[in-house]
Amino acid sequence: MLPLYTSILTSKEYGTIDMITTTVNLAMPILTLCITEAIIRFTIEENTNRKQILLNSLNIAFKGYILLLIASIVAWIIGIELKILIIFNIYYLVYTVSSLLTYYLKGLERIKIIGWASVIRVITLILLNCLLLLYLKLSVVGYYVSLIVSDIIVIIIYIYNLKKNKVVGNDEKNTTLKKEMIKYSKNFVLNSISWWINNASDKYILLLFYDLDITGIYSVAYKIPTIIEFVQAIYSQAWQISAIKEYNKKNSVEFFSNMYKIYNIIIIFTVCLILIFLKVISRILFAKEFFIAWKYVPFLLLAILFGALAGFLGSIYAANKDSKMYAKSTAIGAMTNIILNFLLIPSMAAHGAAVATCISYVIVWILRLIFMKKYMVLKINLKKDVTSYLLILVICISVICLKTLIAEIIATTVLTIIILMYRKELADLSKSVRKDFMK
């Protein structure tokens, strides 16, 4: 939908949309105490009152929303536009309920219904965007009405599925379970805030030094790296559950090492291919004044690469129920991000924001590798991996600084080198895929 958004919306309108969405992404984990983390972790365990897990989660989310409602009234009194506050509140409420139910169904391992609901959501979103943005020209309001209606449809599908396939458990209150869930999830609040800082603080600091136009353009640049997040989401659907189930088994080190290697290769090659075809993709996705956003994409891609790998390692912490070390690594990365943003943005503008984000994610990845030695040491070739990351850095700098043809030649050459470096792993992966396909 990005080509539609960049052709219909101005950079200022897109900046407004991104600020609302970014703020919701900050508020939700704080006000719900990151209860989604506890939902999937506790639901997947056997002999738990799964119905009570959902009721506890909704109760916590409702109490958090009351706080948001009070804050919104205060914001209206001090002069924030009422229309923006209404959009913010409705979107927050629908997004929160949809997220809680999605994680609950993941814990129940009903992945198919999540997949079908996602497809229906996308179709609904496309149709409503065409009606409200293209035909009725409702800009920001039309954008959020499309999202809200699409998420409400998903919620209805989830509720129908839960009623049709009854969940084991009873309605009797279990304060002990609720306390255990909060004890586990609350440590993720710091992690969530820190992760949000890594992802979004640069936009607010950009807005502090510049304006909504450049913030909107920079926000659009983030959309290409979300291709990697889409790949990551497909992989993590199964991975998050497998990590919990396989953690205490005898061959767990070998299992996690193999999964990390596969994940690493998929992310590396996805990044390389996007970099090679970056300008082509940008011409398709970015209209009008948004095309300049391509310049900020390379370092954001590198940032997402390390963010994806750090997220993978985070699943191992979650499997061990060690949310403190999980949060500590993200908090250090977040502090680094803020410092670098204030140092780099005044002189480098959006480029400084992208570089700061990249460095902070590298730090999180390194720290999680170090802290994880407490539980296990992954059998990976770190020297080879680091070499490939440095080669990708070469591509990033080439794409930004050199002419298109020269940059593409360098990128293709580097990709060939990386293919040769990982030829054994690629051959093993190919055999594994063929074997699974033949089953």
Tab-separated table of C-alpha atoms in Angstrom:
chain	number	residue	atom	x	y	z
A	1	MET	CA	0.000	0.000	0.000
A	2	LEU	CA	3.023	2.281	0.253
A	3	PRO	CA	2.797	3.560	-3.375
A	4	LEU	CA	-0.800	4.623	-2.651
A	5	TYR	CA	0.148	6.361	0.599
A	6	THR	CA	3.095	8.253	-0.909
A	7	SER	CA	1.025	9.361	-3.909
A	8	ILE	CA	-2.076	10.453	-1.955
A	9	LEU	CA	-0.603	11.743	1.329
A	10	THR	CA	1.772	14.670	1.781
A	11	SER	CA	5.004	14.150	3.725
A	12	LYS	CA	3.447	16.172	6.588
A	13	GLU	CA	0.332	13.950	6.687
A	14	TYR	CA	2.475	10.823	6.592
A	15	GLY	CA	4.569	12.282	9.410
A	16	THR	CA	1.396	12.775	11.482
A	17	ILE	CA	0.298	9.190	10.819
A	18	ASP	CA	3.692	7.846	11.802
A	19	MET	CA	3.737	9.873	15.038
A	20	ILE	CA	0.314	8.482	16.074
A	21	THR	CA	1.278	4.893	15.221
A	22	THR	CA	4.672	5.208	16.910
A	23	THR	CA	3.097	6.591	20.092
A	24	VAL	CA	0.557	3.743	20.175
A	25	ASN	CA	3.442	1.272	19.825
A	26	LEU	CA	5.057	2.864	22.896
A	27	ALA	CA	1.883	3.128	25.002
A	28	MET	CA	0.555	-0.400	24.430
A	29	PRO	CA	3.358	-2.450	26.051
A	30	ILE	CA	3.655	-0.005	28.973
A	31	LEU	CA	-0.068	0.128	29.790
A	32	THR	CA	-0.507	-3.647	29.364
A	33	LEU	CA	2.730	-4.446	31.248
A	34	CYS	CA	3.876	-6.361	28.137
A	35	ILE	CA	1.348	-9.048	29.057
A	36	THR	CA	1.523	-10.447	25.500
A	37	GLU	CA	4.899	-11.973	26.422
A	38	ALA	CA	3.317	-13.798	29.354
A	39	ILE	CA	0.325	-14.888	27.258
A	40	ILE	CA	2.350	-16.948	24.795
A	41	ARG	CA	4.818	-18.211	27.443
A	42	PHE	CA	2.135	-19.457	29.865
A	43	THR	CA	-0.469	-20.604	27.325
A	44	ILE	CA	1.948	-22.962	25.609
A	45	GLU	CA	2.645	-24.827	28.876
A	46	GLU	CA	0.552	-27.883	29.634
A	47	ASN	CA	-1.758	-28.118	32.667
A	48	THR	CA	-2.455	-24.366	32.823
A	49	ASN	CA	-5.815	-22.640	33.087
A	50	ARG	CA	-5.739	-21.179	29.590
A	51	LYS	CA	-9.087	-19.454	29.873
A	52	GLN	CA	-7.916	-17.603	32.977
A	53	ILE	CA	-4.739	-16.517	31.170
A	54	LEU	CA	-6.862	-14.690	28.595
A	55	LEU	CA	-9.201	-13.180	31.202
A	56	ASN	CA	-6.251	-11.947	33.285
A	57	SER	CA	-4.671	-10.379	30.216
A	58	LEU	CA	-7.838	-8.558	29.162
A	59	ASN	CA	-8.319	-7.311	32.732
A	60	ILE	CA	-4.803	-5.851	32.829
A	61	ALA	CA	-5.274	-4.265	29.392
A	62	PHE	CA	-8.607	-2.691	30.445
A	63	LYS	CA	-7.047	-1.104	33.547
A	64	GLY	CA	-4.244	0.277	31.395
A	65	TYR	CA	-6.736	1.770	28.960
A	66	ILE	CA	-8.445	3.692	31.783
A	67	LEU	CA	-5.101	5.406	32.458
A	68	LEU	CA	-4.791	6.238	28.748
A	69	LEU	CA	-8.304	7.691	28.729
A	70	ILE	CA	-7.451	9.958	31.666
A	71	ALA	CA	-4.220	11.051	29.951
A	72	SER	CA	-6.178	11.789	26.756
A	73	ILE	CA	-8.626	14.036	28.630
A	74	VAL	CA	-5.680	15.961	30.099
A	75	ALA	CA	-4.133	16.224	26.612
A	76	TRP	CA	-7.426	17.628	25.236
A	77	ILE	CA	-7.590	20.216	28.036
A	78	ILE	CA	-4.059	21.473	27.268
A	79	GLY	CA	-4.871	21.875	23.576
A	80	ILE	CA	-4.242	18.628	21.634
A	81	GLU	CA	-6.689	18.339	18.717
A	82	LEU	CA	-9.766	16.286	19.705
A	83	LYS	CA	-9.912	14.478	16.329
A	84	ILE	CA	-6.357	13.193	16.780
A	85	LEU	CA	-7.103	12.017	20.340
A	86	ILE	CA	-10.256	10.146	19.252
A	87	ILE	CA	-8.346	8.394	16.443
A	88	PHE	CA	-5.509	7.587	18.839
A	89	ASN	CA	-7.809	6.071	21.499
A	90	ILE	CA	-9.914	3.948	19.154
A	91	TYR	CA	-6.866	2.679	17.275
A	92	TYR	CA	-5.070	1.900	20.552
A	93	LEU	CA	-8.030	-0.076	21.913
A	94	VAL	CA	-8.574	-2.143	18.759
A	95	TYR	CA	-4.841	-2.729	18.214
A	96	THR	CA	-4.375	-3.879	21.829
A	97	VAL	CA	-7.264	-6.381	21.798
A	98	SER	CA	-6.147	-7.724	18.412
A	99	SER	CA	-2.558	-8.187	19.684
A	100	LEU	CA	-3.675	-9.963	22.875
A	101	LEU	CA	-5.835	-12.410	20.936
A	102	THR	CA	-3.108	-13.009	18.322
A	103	TYR	CA	-0.560	-13.959	21.003
A	104	TYR	CA	-3.156	-16.104	22.773
A	105	LEU	CA	-3.892	-18.059	19.592
A	106	LYS	CA	-0.141	-18.421	18.995
A	107	GLY	CA	0.160	-19.972	22.440
A	108	LEU	CA	-2.669	-22.349	21.525
A	109	GLU	CA	-0.724	-23.113	18.311
A	110	ARG	CA	-3.632	-22.100	16.076
A	111	ILE	CA	-1.316	-20.646	13.474
A	112	LYS	CA	-3.643	-21.358	10.535
A	113	ILE	CA	-6.434	-19.137	11.845
A	114	ILE	CA	-3.903	-16.328	12.437
A	115	GLY	CA	-2.729	-16.723	8.838
A	116	TRP	CA	-6.258	-16.658	7.386
A	117	ALA	CA	-7.220	-13.677	9.535
A	118	SER	CA	-4.115	-11.818	8.330
A	119	VAL	CA	-5.063	-12.435	4.694
A	120	ILE	CA	-8.620	-11.181	5.286
A	121	ARG	CA	-7.212	-8.148	7.131
A	122	VAL	CA	-4.947	-7.231	4.201
A	123	ILE	CA	-7.775	-7.570	1.649
A	124	THR	CA	-10.095	-5.428	3.806
A	125	LEU	CA	-7.349	-2.849	4.314
A	126	ILE	CA	-6.692	-2.567	0.575
A	127	LEU	CA	-10.395	-2.163	-0.288
A	128	LEU	CA	-10.988	0.436	2.436
A	129	ASN	CA	-7.835	2.352	1.528
A	130	CYS	CA	-8.981	2.572	-2.090
A	131	LEU	CA	-12.418	3.804	-0.986
A	132	LEU	CA	-11.410	6.197	1.788
A	133	LEU	CA	-8.106	7.526	0.453
A	134	LEU	CA	-8.490	7.388	-3.319
A	135	TYR	CA	-12.207	8.103	-3.709
A	136	LEU	CA	-13.294	10.022	-0.570
A	137	LYS	CA	-9.873	11.717	0.004
A	138	LEU	CA	-10.082	11.372	3.793
A	139	SER	CA	-6.269	11.350	4.253
A	140	VAL	CA	-5.273	10.717	7.917
A	141	VAL	CA	-8.823	9.873	9.070
A	142	GLY	CA	-9.325	7.488	6.130
A	143	TYR	CA	-5.999	5.765	6.856
A	144	TYR	CA	-6.973	4.994	10.462
A	145	VAL	CA	-10.600	4.065	9.741
A	146	SER	CA	-9.198	1.448	7.316
A	147	LEU	CA	-6.855	0.058	9.974
A	148	ILE	CA	-9.475	0.068	12.728
A	149	VAL	CA	-12.178	-1.678	10.669
A	150	SER	CA	-9.642	-4.275	9.406
A	151	ASP	CA	-8.524	-5.064	12.963
A	152	ILE	CA	-12.131	-5.287	14.218
A	153	ILE	CA	-12.828	-7.928	11.541
A	154	VAL	CA	-9.759	-9.866	12.735
A	155	ILE	CA	-10.994	-9.662	16.348
A	156	ILE	CA	-14.412	-11.029	15.291
A	157	ILE	CA	-12.722	-13.954	13.470
A	158	TYR	CA	-10.584	-14.737	16.531
A	159	ILE	CA	-13.545	-14.621	18.947
A	160	TYR	CA	-15.595	-16.882	16.677
A	161	ASN	CA	-12.728	-19.394	16.537
A	162	LEU	CA	-12.273	-19.349	20.323
A	163	LYS	CA	-15.995	-19.904	20.894
A	164	LYS	CA	-16.172	-22.669	18.312
A	165	ASN	CA	-13.108	-24.485	19.706
A	166	LYS	CA	-13.517	-24.180	23.453
A	167	VAL	CA	-10.410	-23.552	25.544
A	168	VAL	CA	-9.525	-25.745	28.530
A	169	GLY	CA	-9.989	-23.929	31.854
A	170	ASN	CA	-12.561	-22.264	34.061
A	171	ASP	CA	-13.753	-18.769	34.944
A	172	GLU	CA	-12.645	-19.003	38.577
A	173	LYS	CA	-10.233	-16.210	39.486
A	174	ASN	CA	-6.620	-17.275	39.984
A	175	THR	CA	-4.657	-14.459	41.613
A	176	THR	CA	-1.515	-16.595	41.840
A	177	LEU	CA	-1.473	-17.141	38.070
A	178	LYS	CA	-2.078	-13.425	37.483
A	179	LYS	CA	0.828	-12.488	39.765
A	180	GLU	CA	3.114	-14.978	38.021
A	181	MET	CA	2.146	-13.567	34.624
A	182	ILE	CA	2.787	-9.975	35.741
A	183	LYS	CA	6.067	-10.955	37.431
A	184	TYR	CA	7.255	-12.514	34.181
A	185	SER	CA	5.979	-9.847	31.793
A	186	LYS	CA	6.792	-6.656	33.710
A	187	ASN	CA	10.513	-7.052	33.051
A	188	PHE	CA	9.710	-6.841	29.342
A	189	VAL	CA	8.351	-3.305	29.812
A	190	LEU	CA	11.876	-1.880	30.038
A	191	ASN	CA	12.838	-4.026	27.068
A	192	SER	CA	9.828	-2.808	25.089
A	193	ILE	CA	10.528	0.857	25.879
A	194	SER	CA	14.169	0.355	24.938
A	195	TRP	CA	13.214	-1.437	21.712
A	196	TRP	CA	10.807	1.392	20.924
A	197	ILE	CA	13.636	3.891	21.508
A	198	ASN	CA	15.822	1.967	19.056
A	199	ASN	CA	13.002	1.955	16.494
A	200	ALA	CA	11.357	5.317	16.996
A	201	SER	CA	13.209	7.850	19.166
A	202	ASP	CA	15.119	9.040	16.103
A	203	LYS	CA	11.843	10.284	14.562
A	204	TYR	CA	11.052	12.428	17.607
A	205	ILE	CA	14.597	13.820	17.769
A	206	LEU	CA	14.441	14.525	14.023
A	207	LEU	CA	11.202	16.415	14.662
A	208	LEU	CA	12.943	18.340	17.440
A	209	PHE	CA	15.696	19.579	15.087
A	210	TYR	CA	13.807	19.664	11.778
A	211	ASP	CA	10.105	19.358	10.805
A	212	LEU	CA	7.301	16.886	9.995
A	213	ASP	CA	8.292	16.811	6.297
A	214	ILE	CA	11.715	15.237	6.851
A	215	THR	CA	10.279	13.045	9.621
A	216	GLY	CA	7.626	11.799	7.192
A	217	ILE	CA	10.228	11.043	4.510
A	218	TYR	CA	12.428	9.228	7.032
A	219	SER	CA	9.395	7.239	8.250
A	220	VAL	CA	8.724	6.132	4.664
A	221	ALA	CA	12.343	4.957	4.382
A	222	TYR	CA	11.583	2.506	7.206
A	223	LYS	CA	9.006	0.756	5.023
A	224	ILE	CA	11.561	-1.045	2.822
A	225	PRO	CA	13.329	-2.653	5.804
A	226	THR	CA	9.910	-3.980	6.867
A	227	ILE	CA	10.330	-6.487	4.019
A	228	ILE	CA	12.899	-8.152	6.284
A	229	GLU	CA	10.488	-7.922	9.211
A	230	PHE	CA	7.922	-9.747	7.046
A	231	VAL	CA	10.460	-12.543	6.386
A	232	GLN	CA	11.282	-12.508	10.098
A	233	ALA	CA	7.595	-12.795	11.041
A	234	ILE	CA	7.101	-15.874	8.830
A	235	TYR	CA	10.120	-17.573	10.384
A	236	SER	CA	9.327	-16.562	13.970
A	237	GLN	CA	5.716	-17.835	13.821
A	238	ALA	CA	7.035	-21.365	14.255
A	239	TRP	CA	10.353	-20.455	15.875
A	240	GLN	CA	8.985	-18.733	18.995
A	241	ILE	CA	6.987	-21.818	19.973
A	242	SER	CA	9.795	-24.243	19.026
A	243	ALA	CA	12.290	-22.284	21.168
A	244	ILE	CA	10.191	-22.855	24.289
A	245	LYS	CA	9.529	-26.527	23.524
A	246	GLU	CA	13.102	-27.463	22.553
A	247	TYR	CA	14.991	-25.486	25.208
A	248	ASN	CA	15.458	-28.212	27.835
A	249	LYS	CA	16.088	-31.085	25.416
A	250	LYS	CA	19.490	-32.783	25.145
A	251	ASN	CA	20.269	-31.572	21.628
A	252	SER	CA	19.062	-28.006	22.281
A	253	VAL	CA	22.467	-26.390	21.527
A	254	GLU	CA	22.633	-28.085	18.130
A	255	PHE	CA	18.997	-27.183	17.409
A	256	PHE	CA	19.408	-23.486	18.280
A	257	SER	CA	22.736	-23.277	16.421
A	258	ASN	CA	21.239	-24.712	13.226
A	259	MET	CA	18.196	-22.430	13.451
A	260	TYR	CA	20.445	-19.395	13.967
A	261	LYS	CA	22.567	-20.312	10.930
A	262	ILE	CA	19.512	-20.689	8.680
A	263	TYR	CA	17.985	-17.470	9.975
A	264	ASN	CA	21.266	-15.585	9.537
A	265	ILE	CA	21.646	-16.735	5.912
A	266	ILE	CA	18.045	-15.839	5.014
A	267	ILE	CA	18.387	-12.330	6.477
A	268	ILE	CA	21.825	-11.689	4.898
A	269	PHE	CA	20.687	-12.591	1.393
A	270	THR	CA	17.405	-10.700	1.738
A	271	VAL	CA	19.349	-7.548	2.707
A	272	CYS	CA	21.815	-7.969	-0.171
A	273	LEU	CA	19.072	-8.408	-2.778
A	274	ILE	CA	17.154	-5.382	-1.516
A	275	LEU	CA	20.327	-3.259	-1.654
A	276	ILE	CA	21.063	-4.328	-5.227
A	277	PHE	CA	17.549	-3.409	-6.393
A	278	LEU	CA	17.028	-0.545	-3.922
A	279	LYS	CA	16.447	2.245	-6.455
A	280	VAL	CA	14.128	0.089	-8.547
A	281	ILE	CA	12.077	-0.793	-5.448
A	282	SER	CA	12.092	2.866	-4.375
A	283	ARG	CA	10.752	4.042	-7.741
A	284	ILE	CA	7.886	1.588	-7.382
A	285	LEU	CA	7.089	2.364	-3.754
A	286	PHE	CA	7.971	6.053	-3.321
A	287	ALA	CA	6.073	8.759	-5.176
A	288	LYS	CA	6.740	12.491	-5.506
A	289	GLU	CA	8.896	14.042	-2.767
A	290	PHE	CA	9.213	10.692	-0.977
A	291	PHE	CA	11.699	9.223	-3.503
A	292	ILE	CA	14.643	10.812	-1.671
A	293	ALA	CA	13.890	8.399	1.200
A	294	TRP	CA	15.947	5.680	-0.573
A	295	LYS	CA	19.152	7.340	0.705
A	296	TYR	CA	18.260	6.462	4.293
A	297	VAL	CA	17.368	2.840	3.600
A	298	PRO	CA	20.842	1.131	3.469
A	299	PHE	CA	21.797	1.730	7.106
A	300	LEU	CA	18.237	1.017	8.234
A	301	LEU	CA	18.465	-2.340	6.434
A	302	LEU	CA	21.705	-3.098	8.254
A	303	ALA	CA	20.021	-2.074	11.516
A	304	ILE	CA	17.078	-4.407	10.887
A	305	LEU	CA	19.507	-7.243	10.092
A	306	PHE	CA	21.084	-6.984	13.552
A	307	GLY	CA	17.683	-6.329	15.112
A	308	ALA	CA	16.370	-9.556	13.598
A	309	LEU	CA	19.354	-11.548	14.876
A	310	ALA	CA	19.045	-9.953	18.324
A	311	GLY	CA	15.339	-10.835	18.309
A	312	PHE	CA	16.197	-14.444	17.504
A	313	LEU	CA	18.580	-14.583	20.470
A	314	GLY	CA	15.893	-12.946	22.598
A	315	SER	CA	13.655	-15.977	22.041
A	316	ILE	CA	16.244	-18.096	23.855
A	317	TYR	CA	16.101	-15.735	26.848
A	318	ALA	CA	12.303	-15.964	26.769
A	319	ALA	CA	12.468	-19.773	26.699
A	320	ASN	CA	14.598	-19.594	29.861
A	321	LYS	CA	12.181	-17.037	31.416
A	322	ASP	CA	15.108	-14.621	31.862
A	323	SER	CA	13.434	-11.346	30.955
A	324	LYS	CA	15.923	-9.273	33.010
A	325	MET	CA	18.996	-10.008	30.872
A	326	TYR	CA	16.776	-9.716	27.805
A	327	ALA	CA	15.776	-6.194	28.858
A	328	LYS	CA	19.264	-5.166	29.997
A	329	SER	CA	20.803	-5.626	26.546
A	330	THR	CA	18.003	-3.633	24.884
A	331	ALA	CA	18.250	-0.835	27.482
A	332	ILE	CA	21.976	-0.380	26.833
A	333	GLY	CA	21.278	-0.253	23.093
A	334	ALA	CA	18.519	2.319	23.670
A	335	MET	CA	20.764	4.619	25.730
A	336	THR	CA	23.405	4.398	23.016
A	337	ASN	CA	20.762	5.231	20.398
A	338	ILE	CA	19.605	8.397	22.194
A	339	ILE	CA	23.154	9.663	22.724
A	340	LEU	CA	24.122	9.020	19.094
A	341	ASN	CA	20.888	10.599	17.817
A	342	PHE	CA	21.651	13.862	19.620
A	343	LEU	CA	25.262	13.738	18.393
A	344	LEU	CA	24.586	12.843	14.737
A	345	ILE	CA	21.171	14.242	13.782
A	346	PRO	CA	22.073	17.978	14.075
A	347	SER	CA	24.849	17.607	11.477
A	348	MET	CA	23.724	14.574	9.423
A	349	ALA	CA	19.909	14.887	9.662
A	350	ALA	CA	18.120	11.626	8.713
A	351	HIS	CA	21.416	9.940	7.765
A	352	GLY	CA	22.559	10.468	11.358
A	353	ALA	CA	19.359	8.884	12.661
A	354	ALA	CA	19.851	5.802	10.443
A	355	VAL	CA	23.500	5.369	11.485
A	356	ALA	CA	22.603	5.777	15.194
A	357	THR	CA	19.883	3.124	14.885
A	358	CYS	CA	22.275	0.750	13.128
A	359	ILE	CA	25.009	1.070	15.774
A	360	SER	CA	22.545	0.587	18.637
A	361	TYR	CA	21.220	-2.665	17.121
A	362	VAL	CA	24.773	-3.958	16.643
A	363	ILE	CA	25.391	-3.353	20.349
A	364	VAL	CA	22.204	-5.212	21.356
A	365	TRP	CA	23.200	-8.188	19.179
A	366	ILE	CA	26.728	-8.315	20.659
A	367	LEU	CA	25.466	-8.057	24.246
A	368	ARG	CA	22.909	-10.816	23.767
A	369	LEU	CA	25.565	-13.120	22.331
A	370	ILE	CA	27.772	-12.426	25.361
A	371	PHE	CA	25.015	-12.702	27.998
A	372	MET	CA	23.700	-15.915	26.423
A	373	LYS	CA	26.888	-17.794	27.327
A	374	LYS	CA	25.273	-18.128	30.748
A	375	TYR	CA	22.874	-20.684	29.204
A	376	MET	CA	24.522	-21.993	26.056
A	377	VAL	CA	27.232	-21.235	23.508
A	378	LEU	CA	25.948	-21.386	19.940
A	379	LYS	CA	28.069	-23.361	17.495
A	380	ILE	CA	28.402	-20.650	14.848
A	381	ASN	CA	31.266	-19.303	12.745
A	382	LEU	CA	31.344	-15.777	14.133
A	383	LYS	CA	34.373	-14.703	12.080
A	384	LYS	CA	32.633	-15.603	8.841
A	385	ASP	CA	29.415	-13.916	9.934
A	386	VAL	CA	31.189	-10.682	10.925
A	387	THR	CA	33.066	-10.695	7.595
A	388	SER	CA	29.754	-10.932	5.720
A	389	TYR	CA	28.331	-8.030	7.771
A	390	LEU	CA	31.356	-5.883	6.915
A	391	LEU	CA	30.874	-6.752	3.241
A	392	ILE	CA	27.239	-5.655	3.484
A	393	LEU	CA	28.482	-2.388	5.030
A	394	VAL	CA	30.601	-1.911	1.889
A	395	ILE	CA	27.451	-2.312	-0.225
A	396	CYS	CA	25.591	0.229	1.939
A	397	ILE	CA	28.292	2.871	1.560
A	398	SER	CA	28.587	2.181	-2.189
A	399	VAL	CA	24.839	2.534	-2.753
A	400	ILE	CA	24.738	5.872	-0.913
A	401	CYS	CA	27.969	7.431	-2.205
A	402	LEU	CA	28.559	6.079	-5.723
A	403	LYS	CA	26.732	6.222	-9.052
A	404	THR	CA	24.038	3.606	-9.557
A	405	LEU	CA	25.898	1.404	-12.078
A	406	ILE	CA	29.154	1.309	-10.078
A	407	ALA	CA	27.248	0.639	-6.846
A	408	GLU	CA	25.326	-2.233	-8.446
A	409	ILE	CA	28.542	-3.806	-9.782
A	410	ILE	CA	30.129	-3.622	-6.315
A	411	ALA	CA	26.955	-4.986	-4.686
A	412	THR	CA	26.720	-7.906	-7.125
A	413	THR	CA	30.424	-8.719	-6.639
A	414	VAL	CA	30.071	-8.671	-2.858
A	415	LEU	CA	26.949	-10.863	-3.042
A	416	THR	CA	28.919	-13.397	-5.120
A	417	ILE	CA	31.665	-13.444	-2.465
A	418	ILE	CA	29.090	-14.002	0.293
A	419	ILE	CA	27.487	-16.848	-1.704
A	420	LEU	CA	30.912	-18.515	-1.968
A	421	MET	CA	31.506	-18.004	1.750
A	422	TYR	CA	28.232	-19.721	2.656
A	423	ARG	CA	28.192	-22.299	-0.143
A	424	LYS	CA	28.203	-25.260	2.289
A	425	GLU	CA	25.367	-23.817	4.401
A	426	LEU	CA	23.377	-22.980	1.263
A	427	ALA	CA	23.830	-26.522	-0.049
A	428	ASP	CA	22.648	-27.985	3.286
A	429	LEU	CA	19.674	-25.615	3.348
A	430	SER	CA	18.769	-26.562	-0.230
A	431	LYS	CA	18.896	-30.287	0.629
A	432	SER	CA	16.726	-29.706	3.696
A	433	VAL	CA	14.111	-27.753	1.706
A	434	ARG	CA	14.011	-30.411	-1.040
A	435	LYS	CA	13.692	-33.160	1.578
A	436	ASP	CA	10.763	-31.394	3.276
A	437	PHE	CA	9.133	-30.678	-0.070
A	438	MET	CA	9.294	-34.351	-1.089
A	439	LYS	CA	7.554	-35.507	2.093
